[in-house]
Tab-separated table of C-alpha atoms in Angstrom:
chain	number	residue	atom	x	y	z
A	1	MET	CA	-34.799	16.967	-50.378
A	2	ALA	CA	-34.648	14.912	-47.198
A	3	GLU	CA	-33.500	11.310	-47.287
A	4	SER	CA	-36.033	8.599	-46.542
A	5	PRO	CA	-36.112	7.589	-42.906
A	6	VAL	CA	-34.459	4.285	-42.003
A	7	SER	CA	-36.798	1.550	-40.787
A	8	SER	CA	-36.842	1.099	-36.998
A	9	GLU	CA	-35.422	-2.433	-37.086
A	10	ASP	CA	-32.365	-1.290	-39.074
A	11	LYS	CA	-31.923	2.076	-37.365
A	12	TYR	CA	-29.617	1.255	-34.467
A	13	GLY	CA	-27.585	-1.262	-36.387
A	14	SER	CA	-26.775	1.334	-39.016
A	15	LEU	CA	-25.665	4.071	-36.613
A	16	MET	CA	-22.124	2.797	-36.165
A	17	ALA	CA	-21.807	2.107	-39.872
A	18	ASP	CA	-22.531	5.732	-40.709
A	19	ARG	CA	-18.920	6.764	-40.095
A	20	ALA	CA	-19.099	10.170	-41.758
A	21	LEU	CA	-22.089	11.244	-39.710
A	22	LEU	CA	-20.539	9.800	-36.540
A	23	THR	CA	-17.338	11.759	-37.070
A	24	SER	CA	-19.198	14.978	-37.813
A	25	LEU	CA	-21.355	14.594	-34.712
A	26	MET	CA	-18.432	14.025	-32.348
A	27	GLU	CA	-16.327	16.799	-33.849
A	28	ALA	CA	-19.180	19.277	-33.598
A	29	ALA	CA	-19.846	18.369	-29.966
A	30	ALA	CA	-16.165	18.715	-29.042
A	31	SER	CA	-15.754	22.005	-30.927
A	32	GLY	CA	-17.839	23.911	-28.398
A	33	ASN	CA	-19.840	25.482	-31.245
A	34	LYS	CA	-23.570	25.082	-30.707
A	35	ASP	CA	-24.499	26.022	-34.286
A	36	SER	CA	-22.165	23.344	-35.662
A	37	LEU	CA	-23.797	20.742	-33.468
A	38	LEU	CA	-27.298	21.890	-34.476
A	39	SER	CA	-26.347	21.494	-38.109
A	40	VAL	CA	-25.202	17.910	-37.637
A	41	VAL	CA	-28.219	17.043	-35.483
A	42	ARG	CA	-30.461	18.144	-38.367
A	43	LYS	CA	-28.636	15.684	-40.636
A	44	VAL	CA	-29.093	12.935	-38.086
A	45	GLU	CA	-32.787	13.821	-37.873
A	46	GLU	CA	-33.209	13.727	-41.634
A	47	ARG	CA	-31.641	10.304	-41.760
A	48	TYR	CA	-32.951	8.699	-38.575
A	49	GLY	CA	-35.966	10.772	-37.520
A	50	THR	CA	-39.451	9.265	-37.312
A	51	GLN	CA	-41.030	12.159	-39.189
A	52	ALA	CA	-40.049	15.375	-40.948
A	53	SER	CA	-39.564	18.362	-38.671
A	54	SER	CA	-42.632	20.590	-38.512
A	55	ASN	CA	-40.520	23.670	-37.957
A	56	THR	CA	-39.546	24.888	-41.412
A	57	GLU	CA	-37.449	27.689	-39.990
A	58	GLY	CA	-35.181	25.155	-38.294
A	59	GLY	CA	-35.266	26.841	-34.901
A	60	ALA	CA	-33.272	25.366	-32.040
A	61	ALA	CA	-36.414	24.368	-30.172
A	62	ALA	CA	-37.601	22.185	-33.063
A	63	VAL	CA	-34.340	20.447	-33.862
A	64	GLY	CA	-34.410	16.838	-32.771
A	65	ASP	CA	-38.166	16.732	-32.203
A	66	SER	CA	-38.528	13.720	-34.471
A	67	LEU	CA	-35.575	11.821	-32.952
A	68	SER	CA	-36.035	9.150	-30.367
A	69	PRO	CA	-34.034	10.129	-27.222
A	70	GLY	CA	-31.617	7.229	-27.643
A	71	VAL	CA	-30.683	7.833	-31.278
A	72	LEU	CA	-27.962	10.419	-30.666
A	73	LEU	CA	-26.518	8.268	-27.893
A	74	GLY	CA	-26.443	5.341	-30.284
A	75	PHE	CA	-23.542	6.982	-32.091
A	76	ARG	CA	-20.354	5.851	-30.295
A	77	ASP	CA	-16.664	5.888	-31.090
A	78	ALA	CA	-14.367	2.868	-30.700
A	79	HIS	CA	-14.179	3.485	-26.927
A	80	GLY	CA	-17.919	3.683	-26.515
A	81	ARG	CA	-17.919	7.442	-25.967
A	82	THR	CA	-21.065	9.341	-26.936
A	83	VAL	CA	-21.904	12.837	-28.088
A	84	ALA	CA	-22.384	13.699	-24.395
A	85	HIS	CA	-18.803	12.686	-23.583
A	86	PHE	CA	-17.515	14.812	-26.448
A	87	ALA	CA	-19.667	17.770	-25.397
A	88	ALA	CA	-18.142	17.500	-21.902
A	89	LEU	CA	-14.738	17.316	-23.555
A	90	GLY	CA	-15.371	20.571	-25.427
A	91	GLY	CA	-16.202	22.381	-22.195
A	92	ALA	CA	-18.962	24.582	-23.657
A	93	PRO	CA	-21.977	24.496	-21.293
A	94	ASP	CA	-24.459	25.552	-24.014
A	95	VAL	CA	-23.421	22.647	-26.238
A	96	LEU	CA	-23.664	20.209	-23.364
A	97	GLU	CA	-27.043	21.653	-22.387
A	98	LEU	CA	-28.331	21.044	-25.930
A	99	VAL	CA	-27.241	17.414	-25.768
A	100	ILE	CA	-28.945	16.958	-22.400
A	101	LYS	CA	-32.131	18.588	-23.754
A	102	LEU	CA	-32.207	16.178	-26.679
A	103	CYS	CA	-31.152	13.175	-24.551
A	104	PRO	CA	-31.930	13.648	-20.829
A	105	SER	CA	-30.309	10.307	-19.955
A	106	ALA	CA	-27.005	11.532	-21.396
A	107	VAL	CA	-25.863	12.779	-17.984
A	108	ASN	CA	-25.245	9.206	-16.822
A	109	VAL	CA	-24.443	7.391	-20.049
A	110	LYS	CA	-21.294	5.244	-19.751
A	111	ASP	CA	-18.517	4.461	-22.206
A	112	ASN	CA	-16.808	1.079	-22.536
A	113	SER	CA	-14.798	1.607	-19.335
A	114	GLY	CA	-17.850	2.674	-17.364
A	115	LYS	CA	-17.090	6.395	-17.323
A	116	THR	CA	-19.806	9.034	-17.645
A	117	PRO	CA	-19.501	12.577	-19.056
A	118	LEU	CA	-18.932	13.695	-15.458
A	119	PHE	CA	-15.552	11.948	-15.545
A	120	THR	CA	-14.580	13.829	-18.701
A	121	ALA	CA	-15.544	17.239	-17.331
A	122	ALA	CA	-13.819	16.519	-14.012
A	123	SER	CA	-10.561	15.388	-15.593
A	124	LEU	CA	-10.360	18.585	-17.641
A	125	GLY	CA	-11.474	20.909	-14.861
A	126	HIS	CA	-14.495	22.178	-16.804
A	127	VAL	CA	-16.284	23.431	-13.718
A	128	LYS	CA	-19.306	24.971	-15.485
A	129	SER	CA	-19.967	21.789	-17.432
A	130	LEU	CA	-19.445	19.794	-14.259
A	131	GLU	CA	-21.975	21.932	-12.391
A	132	LEU	CA	-24.490	21.630	-15.245
A	133	LEU	CA	-24.231	17.828	-15.234
A	134	LEU	CA	-24.618	17.645	-11.469
A	135	ASN	CA	-27.635	19.970	-11.498
A	136	ARG	CA	-29.249	17.860	-14.226
A	137	GLY	CA	-28.990	14.633	-12.267
A	138	ALA	CA	-25.529	13.236	-12.939
A	139	ASP	CA	-24.591	10.575	-10.376
A	140	VAL	CA	-21.635	11.997	-8.422
A	141	GLY	CA	-20.827	8.525	-7.110
A	142	ALA	CA	-20.883	6.725	-10.468
A	143	SER	CA	-17.901	4.386	-10.719
A	144	SER	CA	-15.913	3.026	-13.630
A	145	GLU	CA	-14.964	-0.618	-14.120
A	146	GLY	CA	-11.830	0.036	-12.076
A	147	GLY	CA	-13.842	1.546	-9.237
A	148	SER	CA	-12.779	5.147	-9.814
A	149	THR	CA	-15.150	8.108	-9.630
A	150	ALA	CA	-15.103	11.573	-11.138
A	151	LEU	CA	-13.360	12.697	-7.947
A	152	HIS	CA	-10.432	10.359	-8.632
A	153	GLU	CA	-10.142	11.847	-12.122
A	154	ALA	CA	-10.180	15.425	-10.826
A	155	VAL	CA	-7.573	14.713	-8.140
A	156	TYR	CA	-5.286	12.900	-10.558
A	157	ALA	CA	-5.581	15.769	-13.055
A	158	GLU	CA	-4.832	18.283	-10.264
A	159	LYS	CA	-8.074	20.194	-10.823
A	160	ALA	CA	-8.690	21.688	-7.387
A	161	ALA	CA	-11.846	23.631	-8.337
A	162	ALA	CA	-13.417	20.476	-9.763
A	163	VAL	CA	-12.426	18.546	-6.641
A	164	LYS	CA	-14.081	21.167	-4.439
A	165	LEU	CA	-17.308	21.134	-6.465
A	166	LEU	CA	-17.556	17.336	-6.453
A	167	LEU	CA	-16.967	17.192	-2.702
A	168	GLU	CA	-19.635	19.830	-2.124
A	169	HIS	CA	-22.052	17.651	-4.086
A	170	GLY	CA	-21.366	14.664	-1.876
A	171	SER	CA	-18.598	12.743	-3.608
A	172	ASN	CA	-17.076	10.182	-1.223
A	173	PRO	CA	-13.389	11.033	-0.614
A	174	ASN	CA	-12.695	7.531	0.764
A	175	THR	CA	-13.729	5.461	-2.248
A	176	ALA	CA	-11.036	2.986	-3.282
A	177	SER	CA	-10.223	2.092	-6.871
A	178	ASP	CA	-7.439	0.657	-8.973
A	179	MET	CA	-6.033	4.209	-8.887
A	180	GLY	CA	-6.011	4.175	-5.088
A	181	THR	CA	-8.135	6.455	-2.933
A	182	PRO	CA	-8.316	10.183	-3.695
A	183	ILE	CA	-6.117	10.915	-0.679
A	184	GLN	CA	-3.487	8.426	-1.861
A	185	ILE	CA	-3.467	10.012	-5.307
A	186	ALA	CA	-3.066	13.472	-3.792
A	187	ALA	CA	-0.203	12.281	-1.591
A	188	VAL	CA	1.761	10.548	-4.330
A	189	THR	CA	1.273	13.451	-6.774
A	190	GLN	CA	2.253	15.940	-4.055
A	191	GLN	CA	-0.883	18.095	-4.103
A	192	LYS	CA	-1.133	19.772	-0.713
A	193	GLU	CA	-4.065	22.068	-1.607
A	194	ILE	CA	-6.181	19.177	-2.856
A	195	LEU	CA	-5.142	17.052	0.115
A	196	GLU	CA	-6.412	19.775	2.440
A	197	LEU	CA	-9.714	19.851	0.544
A	198	LEU	CA	-10.134	16.088	0.846
A	199	LEU	CA	-9.280	16.045	4.540
A	200	SER	CA	-11.662	18.914	5.263
A	201	HIS	CA	-14.460	16.909	3.624
A	202	GLY	CA	-13.982	13.752	5.631
A	203	ALA	CA	-11.147	11.897	3.922
A	204	ASP	CA	-9.627	9.339	6.286
A	205	PRO	CA	-5.843	9.910	6.520
A	206	ASN	CA	-5.448	6.235	7.442
A	207	GLY	CA	-7.981	4.876	5.001
A	208	ILE	CA	-7.085	1.738	3.075
A	209	PRO	CA	-10.591	0.437	2.296
A	210	THR	CA	-11.087	-3.272	1.754
A	211	ALA	CA	-13.368	-4.760	-0.807
A	212	ASP	CA	-16.540	-6.672	-0.144
A	213	ALA	CA	-19.088	-8.210	-2.427
A	214	SER	CA	-20.813	-4.886	-3.100
A	215	SER	CA	-17.969	-2.390	-3.023
A	216	ALA	CA	-15.226	-1.166	-5.291
A	217	PRO	CA	-11.864	-2.949	-5.315
A	218	SER	CA	-9.555	-2.328	-2.377
A	219	SER	CA	-6.726	0.121	-2.901
A	220	PRO	CA	-3.549	-1.530	-4.186
A	221	PHE	CA	-1.354	1.213	-2.723
A	222	PRO	CA	0.208	1.899	0.703
A	223	PRO	CA	-1.268	4.405	3.175
A	224	ALA	CA	-0.986	8.041	2.148
A	225	LEU	CA	1.600	8.713	4.871
A	226	ILE	CA	3.964	6.119	3.421
A	227	LEU	CA	3.492	7.536	-0.080
A	228	ALA	CA	4.347	11.022	1.189
A	229	ALA	CA	7.382	9.718	3.066
A	230	SER	CA	8.641	7.901	-0.010
A	231	LYS	CA	8.585	11.227	-1.869
A	232	ASN	CA	10.242	13.177	0.992
A	233	GLU	CA	7.175	15.422	1.012
A	234	CYS	CA	7.603	16.818	4.506
A	235	ALA	CA	4.745	19.347	4.252
A	236	ILE	CA	2.263	16.682	3.143
A	237	LEU	CA	3.568	14.216	5.710
A	238	LYS	CA	3.171	16.793	8.470
A	239	LEU	CA	-0.355	17.659	7.314
A	240	LEU	CA	-1.387	14.001	7.364
A	241	LEU	CA	0.022	13.524	10.849
A	242	GLU	CA	-1.755	16.654	12.094
A	243	LYS	CA	-5.017	15.252	10.736
A	244	GLY	CA	-4.614	11.959	12.549
A	245	ALA	CA	-2.560	9.715	10.272
A	246	ASP	CA	-1.088	6.742	12.141
A	247	PRO	CA	2.716	7.246	12.223
A	248	ASN	CA	3.126	3.453	12.460
A	249	ALA	CA	0.833	2.482	9.576
A	250	ALA	CA	2.419	-0.243	7.467
A	251	ASP	CA	2.016	-1.416	3.893
A	252	ALA	CA	1.489	-5.012	2.765
A	253	GLU	CA	5.206	-5.719	3.230
A	254	GLY	CA	5.240	-4.305	6.748
A	255	PHE	CA	7.173	-1.156	5.818
A	256	THR	CA	6.294	2.069	7.602
A	257	ALA	CA	6.872	5.708	6.739
A	258	LEU	CA	9.980	5.590	8.925
A	259	HIS	CA	11.382	2.764	6.816
A	260	CYS	CA	10.933	5.012	3.773
A	261	THR	CA	12.665	8.043	5.278
A	262	ALA	CA	15.493	5.794	6.469
A	263	GLU	CA	16.055	4.767	2.860
A	264	THR	CA	15.782	8.282	1.422
A	265	ASN	CA	17.824	9.928	4.216
A	266	CYS	CA	15.244	12.620	4.930
A	267	ALA	CA	16.062	13.843	8.437
A	268	SER	CA	13.205	16.361	8.470
A	269	CYS	CA	10.534	13.754	7.723
A	270	THR	CA	12.176	11.336	10.148
A	271	GLN	CA	12.148	13.870	12.965
A	272	CYS	CA	8.520	14.720	12.233
A	273	LEU	CA	7.574	11.034	12.411
A	274	LEU	CA	9.512	10.445	15.625
A	275	SER	CA	7.921	13.500	17.233
A	276	SER	CA	4.522	12.093	16.303
A	277	GLY	CA	5.205	8.775	17.983
A	278	ALA	CA	6.605	6.669	15.150
A	279	ASN	CA	8.058	3.423	16.483
A	280	TRP	CA	11.646	3.242	15.290
A	281	GLY	CA	11.828	-0.432	16.327
A	282	MET	CA	9.042	-1.727	14.082
A	283	LEU	CA	10.052	-4.533	11.745
A	284	ALA	CA	8.957	-5.097	8.191
A	285	ASN	CA	7.932	-8.576	7.097
A	286	ASP	CA	11.515	-9.285	6.058
A	287	GLY	CA	12.740	-8.438	9.563
A	288	SER	CA	14.314	-5.087	8.700
A	289	ALA	CA	14.002	-2.126	11.058
A	290	PRO	CA	14.356	1.541	9.995
A	291	LEU	CA	17.798	1.599	11.613
A	292	ASP	CA	18.854	-1.388	9.502
A	293	LEU	CA	17.766	0.376	6.315
A	294	ALA	CA	19.482	3.608	7.306
A	295	ARG	CA	22.736	1.684	7.736
A	296	GLN	CA	22.229	-0.241	4.519
A	297	HIS	CA	21.624	2.925	2.482
A	298	LYS	CA	24.268	4.942	4.349
A	299	SER	CA	21.643	7.513	5.347
A	300	GLU	CA	23.914	9.504	7.633
A	301	ALA	CA	21.389	12.205	8.583
A	302	VAL	CA	18.796	9.637	9.627
A	303	LEU	CA	21.398	7.492	11.374
A	304	ARG	CA	22.230	10.416	13.645
A	305	LEU	CA	18.589	10.418	14.750
A	306	LEU	CA	18.009	6.671	15.034
A	307	GLU	CA	21.265	5.294	16.423
A	308	PRO	CA	20.922	6.988	19.831
A	309	LEU	CA	17.460	5.428	20.109
A	310	GLY	CA	18.836	2.014	19.248
A	311	GLU	CA	21.340	2.239	22.074
A	312	SER	CA	18.527	2.574	24.621
A	313	LEU	CA	17.594	-1.100	24.235
A	314	ARG	CA	21.082	-2.471	24.604
A	315	LYS	CA	20.808	-3.122	28.333
A	316	GLN	CA	23.114	-5.442	30.182
A	317	ARG	CA	21.597	-8.544	31.806
A	318	PRO	CA	23.559	-10.452	34.497
A	319	ASN	CA	24.908	-13.974	33.908
A	320	PRO	CA	22.728	-15.290	31.105
A	321	SER	CA	22.131	-19.017	31.342
A	322	PRO	CA	23.312	-21.138	28.432
A	323	ALA	CA	20.845	-23.134	26.393
A	324	PRO	CA	20.354	-26.697	27.585
A	325	LYS	CA	22.703	-29.359	26.411
A	326	GLU	CA	21.580	-31.523	23.568
A	327	SER	CA	20.144	-34.861	24.571
A	328	SER	CA	21.545	-37.952	22.944
A	329	THR	CA	18.170	-38.753	21.397
A	330	ALA	CA	17.858	-35.337	19.816
A	331	ALA	CA	21.485	-34.765	18.910
A	332	GLU	CA	20.952	-35.018	15.190
A	333	THR	CA	17.823	-32.924	15.033
A	334	GLY	CA	18.308	-30.714	18.077
A	335	GLU	CA	14.675	-29.631	18.276
A	336	THR	CA	12.815	-28.363	21.315
A	337	THR	CA	9.600	-26.732	22.202
A	338	THR	CA	9.209	-24.030	24.801
A	339	SER	CA	6.531	-22.539	26.955
A	340	ASN	CA	6.270	-19.536	29.216
A	341	ASP	CA	5.002	-20.149	32.743
A	342	PRO	CA	2.915	-17.468	34.500
A	343	ALA	CA	6.053	-15.873	35.882
A	344	GLY	CA	7.383	-15.363	32.390
A	345	LYS	CA	10.260	-17.818	32.766
A	346	VAL	CA	11.202	-19.877	29.747
A	347	SER	CA	11.203	-23.652	30.183
A	348	PHE	CA	12.616	-26.121	27.675
A	349	VAL	CA	11.175	-29.493	26.774
A	350	PRO	CA	13.405	-31.530	24.431
A	351	ILE	CA	11.695	-33.224	21.509
A	352	THR	CA	12.793	-35.009	18.371
A	353	LEU	CA	11.518	-34.251	14.901
A	354	ASP	CA	9.875	-37.171	13.130
A	355	PRO	CA	11.758	-37.515	9.817
A	356	ALA	CA	8.802	-39.193	8.089
A	357	GLY	CA	5.989	-37.433	9.928
A	358	GLN	CA	3.258	-35.447	8.212
A	359	ALA	CA	1.179	-32.509	9.391
A	360	LEU	CA	-2.492	-31.856	8.786
A	361	PRO	CA	-3.075	-28.658	6.754
A	362	GLY	CA	-5.341	-27.281	9.477
A	363	MET	CA	-2.625	-27.632	12.107
A	364	VAL	CA	-0.076	-25.861	9.927
A	365	SER	CA	-2.486	-23.043	9.038
A	366	ASN	CA	-3.179	-22.497	12.750
A	367	VAL	CA	0.561	-22.179	13.435
A	368	GLU	CA	0.941	-19.790	10.501
A	369	LYS	CA	-1.963	-17.736	11.864
A	370	LEU	CA	-0.319	-17.495	15.282
A	371	LYS	CA	2.948	-16.474	13.623
A	372	ASP	CA	1.201	-13.742	11.623
A	373	GLU	CA	-0.528	-12.502	14.778
A	374	GLY	CA	2.850	-12.394	16.505
A	375	ASN	CA	4.306	-10.431	13.591
A	376	ALA	CA	1.403	-7.980	13.711
A	377	ALA	CA	1.867	-7.457	17.460
A	378	PHE	CA	5.607	-6.951	16.953
A	379	ARG	CA	5.010	-4.274	14.314
A	380	ILE	CA	3.038	-2.185	16.801
A	381	SER	CA	5.615	-2.793	19.547
A	382	ASP	CA	3.334	-5.032	21.598
A	383	PHE	CA	6.284	-7.301	22.335
A	384	MET	CA	4.679	-9.199	25.198
A	385	THR	CA	1.772	-10.266	23.011
A	386	ALA	CA	4.166	-11.077	20.175
A	387	ARG	CA	6.219	-13.343	22.445
A	388	ALA	CA	3.080	-15.107	23.677
A	389	LYS	CA	1.902	-15.731	20.111
A	390	TYR	CA	5.284	-17.089	18.984
A	391	THR	CA	5.412	-19.323	22.069
A	392	GLN	CA	1.966	-20.725	21.393
A	393	ALA	CA	2.907	-21.306	17.755
A	394	ILE	CA	6.040	-23.216	18.815
A	395	GLU	CA	3.991	-25.377	21.162
A	396	ASP	CA	1.333	-26.102	18.546
A	397	CYS	CA	3.695	-26.691	15.631
A	398	PRO	CA	3.817	-30.391	14.648
A	399	LYS	CA	7.312	-31.681	15.397
A	400	VAL	CA	8.058	-33.147	11.983
A	401	GLU	CA	11.043	-32.745	9.694
A	402	ILE	CA	9.118	-30.999	6.920
A	403	LEU	CA	8.311	-28.111	9.302
A	404	ARG	CA	11.930	-27.560	10.410
A	405	ASP	CA	12.126	-24.192	8.644
A	406	LEU	CA	8.846	-22.991	10.151
A	407	LEU	CA	10.090	-23.843	13.649
A	408	GLY	CA	13.296	-22.000	12.885
A	409	ILE	CA	11.385	-18.877	11.892
A	410	LEU	CA	9.357	-19.009	15.093
A	411	TYR	CA	12.462	-19.308	17.288
A	412	SER	CA	14.160	-16.533	15.297
A	413	ASN	CA	11.184	-14.218	15.701
A	414	ARG	CA	10.887	-14.929	19.404
A	415	SER	CA	14.603	-14.354	19.917
A	416	PHE	CA	14.345	-10.962	18.272
A	417	THR	CA	11.231	-10.173	20.335
A	418	ASN	CA	13.108	-11.027	23.527
A	419	GLU	CA	15.869	-8.693	22.347
A	420	GLN	CA	13.347	-5.851	22.084
A	421	LEU	CA	12.202	-6.698	25.618
A	422	ALA	CA	15.847	-6.487	26.735
A	423	ASP	CA	15.543	-10.083	27.981
A	424	ALA	CA	19.093	-11.200	27.242
A	425	GLU	CA	18.701	-14.641	28.806
A	426	ALA	CA	15.653	-15.604	26.745
A	427	ALA	CA	17.026	-14.029	23.560
A	428	LEU	CA	20.256	-16.001	23.874
A	429	ALA	CA	18.475	-19.263	24.671
A	430	ASP	CA	16.138	-18.932	21.679
A	431	ALA	CA	19.040	-18.051	19.390
A	432	GLN	CA	20.948	-21.142	20.524
A	433	TRP	CA	17.931	-23.360	19.946
A	434	LEU	CA	17.597	-21.759	16.516
A	435	MET	CA	21.154	-22.870	15.783
A	436	ARG	CA	20.197	-26.443	16.582
A	437	ILE	CA	16.959	-26.353	14.600
A	438	MET	CA	18.623	-24.981	11.490
A	439	ARG	CA	21.505	-27.458	11.643
A	440	VAL	CA	22.934	-28.227	8.203
A	441	GLN	CA	26.402	-29.076	6.913
A	442	ALA	CA	28.791	-26.320	7.875
A	443	THR	CA	30.022	-25.993	4.313
A	444	GLN	CA	26.560	-25.253	2.935
A	445	LEU	CA	26.014	-21.550	2.332
A	446	ARG	CA	22.402	-21.146	3.351
A	447	PRO	CA	20.694	-17.838	4.273
A	448	GLU	CA	18.679	-19.473	7.074
A	449	TRP	CA	21.895	-20.762	8.651
A	450	SER	CA	23.446	-17.308	8.421
A	451	LYS	CA	20.346	-15.816	10.047
A	452	ALA	CA	20.678	-18.230	12.964
A	453	HIS	CA	24.243	-17.020	13.607
A	454	TYR	CA	23.065	-13.436	13.274
A	455	ARG	CA	20.322	-13.917	15.859
A	456	LEU	CA	22.859	-15.525	18.199
A	457	ALA	CA	25.201	-12.579	17.643
A	458	ARG	CA	22.479	-10.100	18.549
A	459	ALA	CA	21.675	-12.037	21.712
A	460	HIS	CA	25.336	-12.011	22.759
A	461	ARG	CA	25.438	-8.294	22.083
A	462	LEU	CA	22.461	-7.737	24.374
A	463	SER	CA	24.019	-9.797	27.157
A	464	GLY	CA	27.356	-7.990	26.876
A	465	GLY	CA	29.353	-10.796	25.274
A	466	THR	CA	31.351	-8.684	22.844
A	467	GLU	CA	33.753	-11.401	21.692
A	468	ASP	CA	30.936	-13.895	21.125
A	469	TYR	CA	28.976	-11.172	19.355
A	470	ILE	CA	31.761	-10.517	16.869
A	471	SER	CA	32.487	-14.208	16.444
A	472	GLU	CA	28.895	-15.037	15.531
A	473	LEU	CA	28.686	-12.010	13.235
A	474	TRP	CA	31.775	-13.278	11.444
A	475	GLU	CA	30.212	-16.713	10.964
A	476	ALA	CA	26.952	-15.149	9.727
A	477	LEU	CA	28.891	-13.077	7.209
A	478	ARG	CA	30.904	-16.111	6.062
A	479	LEU	CA	27.693	-17.978	5.262
A	480	ASP	CA	25.994	-14.984	3.624
A	481	PRO	CA	28.759	-12.732	2.267
A	482	THR	CA	26.271	-10.733	0.168
A	483	SER	CA	24.464	-9.277	3.204
A	484	SER	CA	25.361	-5.597	3.398
A	485	GLN	CA	23.498	-5.342	6.713
A	486	ILE	CA	25.702	-7.962	8.392
A	487	GLN	CA	28.814	-6.524	6.738
A	488	GLU	CA	28.132	-3.028	8.043
A	489	GLU	CA	27.313	-4.276	11.530
A	490	MET	CA	30.472	-6.383	11.513
A	491	ASN	CA	32.620	-3.403	10.513
A	492	ALA	CA	31.027	-1.249	13.203
A	493	ALA	CA	31.536	-3.945	15.845
A	494	VAL	CA	35.190	-4.452	14.959
A	495	GLN	CA	35.831	-0.724	14.943
A	496	ALA	CA	34.165	-0.340	18.345
A	497	ALA	CA	36.254	-3.208	19.739
A	498	ARG	CA	39.447	-1.620	18.433
A	499	GLN	CA	38.591	1.696	20.038
A	500	THR	CA	37.865	-0.045	23.344
A	501	ASN	CA	41.184	-1.917	23.216
A	502	ALA	CA	43.061	1.257	22.323
A	503	LYS	CA	41.479	3.069	25.247
A	504	GLY	CA	42.422	0.225	27.585
A	505	LYS	CA	46.034	0.289	26.461
A	506	SER	CA	46.131	4.048	26.922
A	507	ASN	CA	44.895	3.697	30.495
A	508	VAL	CA	47.502	1.030	31.293
A	509	SER	CA	50.314	3.170	29.908
A	510	ALA	CA	49.199	6.084	31.995
């Protein structure tokens, strides 16, 4: 005898409380057995139907006739998953088709995280179930709370057939989520076949989408090329480059693919990047170049490729002029501002920092903006623009004590930029002004002070002053003895000097 139907006002509130029926329904859907599901649906109908079934033989066509379409979907587990999600999990198209027949809206029903049955089928590679859902109106672009789509799930699960089907039905391969973009996922999980599928369907090899008010979150991960380089995946890296990936793309920290291969000592990836136009002189936000990282990590194979390139910028410049002498009024602070005239010459205008002066936030933010623009230009090797931006920032920076460090950064950056331009005179002058700006007690071990000596050392190196170069390196190392970069450069400089001296003595003896 059938149980009495539950009143409509109590019906949906009682669904979740009926744990035994809930469990039976989900297990039957996931089992892939249509008859098992039919049996449980009959029990649901007896309990929650609006009227007794008119089909006494219990045929499949009559089952569920007395159920409102939303009743079956009212049964949810602790994660909000419905019978449709579990039918997609089971992978049996006939079971899923029965659920859709009873509840047409099931194709787009979402669980607590915003995922539809399409996500479930995609993540398991159930292509027939996936095709059924798509043909019955499933939204191929439906996104979860984290912004992911069924395509993200299929790529992450390495289900190439599911990826292909979703792409053929219009899934966007450039959608960003908290998992990254599909192409980023494929790169970091080293899936060349899936990467080829994505690229052939319009995936942008350089894509790092940004969020707006109506879009999914921006990707939190670096460009696909950097991810491939970090894994030493030469085949994937080459494929991305062939499809138009920018060899100089940088992550949020300014690191490029070449920085990654310098750390991992992958000569093959490095050569591929260099052949594709990667700029070996690009600096990360912390000022490190790929060559610096190769030295730091003792990446011998990469060093053999990068060091000859580094030598090409070490040009000699005749008779560099010393920085101007300190004026008596600025002796304690030693600050200046500079400007470039149309001919590109550097002129110096002495100024004194106001020890009690303040700076309006808008003025400081403008200087910071110019600095960031200079950094961005430097990273793409547009050194002339970078120098112009740093110069403008120096001119606009309020000359107050509290901005001493910011001025020091600007002079440091411009000195390094002049080094890249092989302008020994300007590089040396900026480095010497940096020394004055960052003046502190000589006994104070301060990284900024060490950096000033290091910049001065590099300028001397460019101008051919070997002894001054080594002397300033020594002082930089004394103030920052933990810097492996300075230590390695110091060792190399001393060794080179010894070899030069030994050669000279040999020539004299002869």
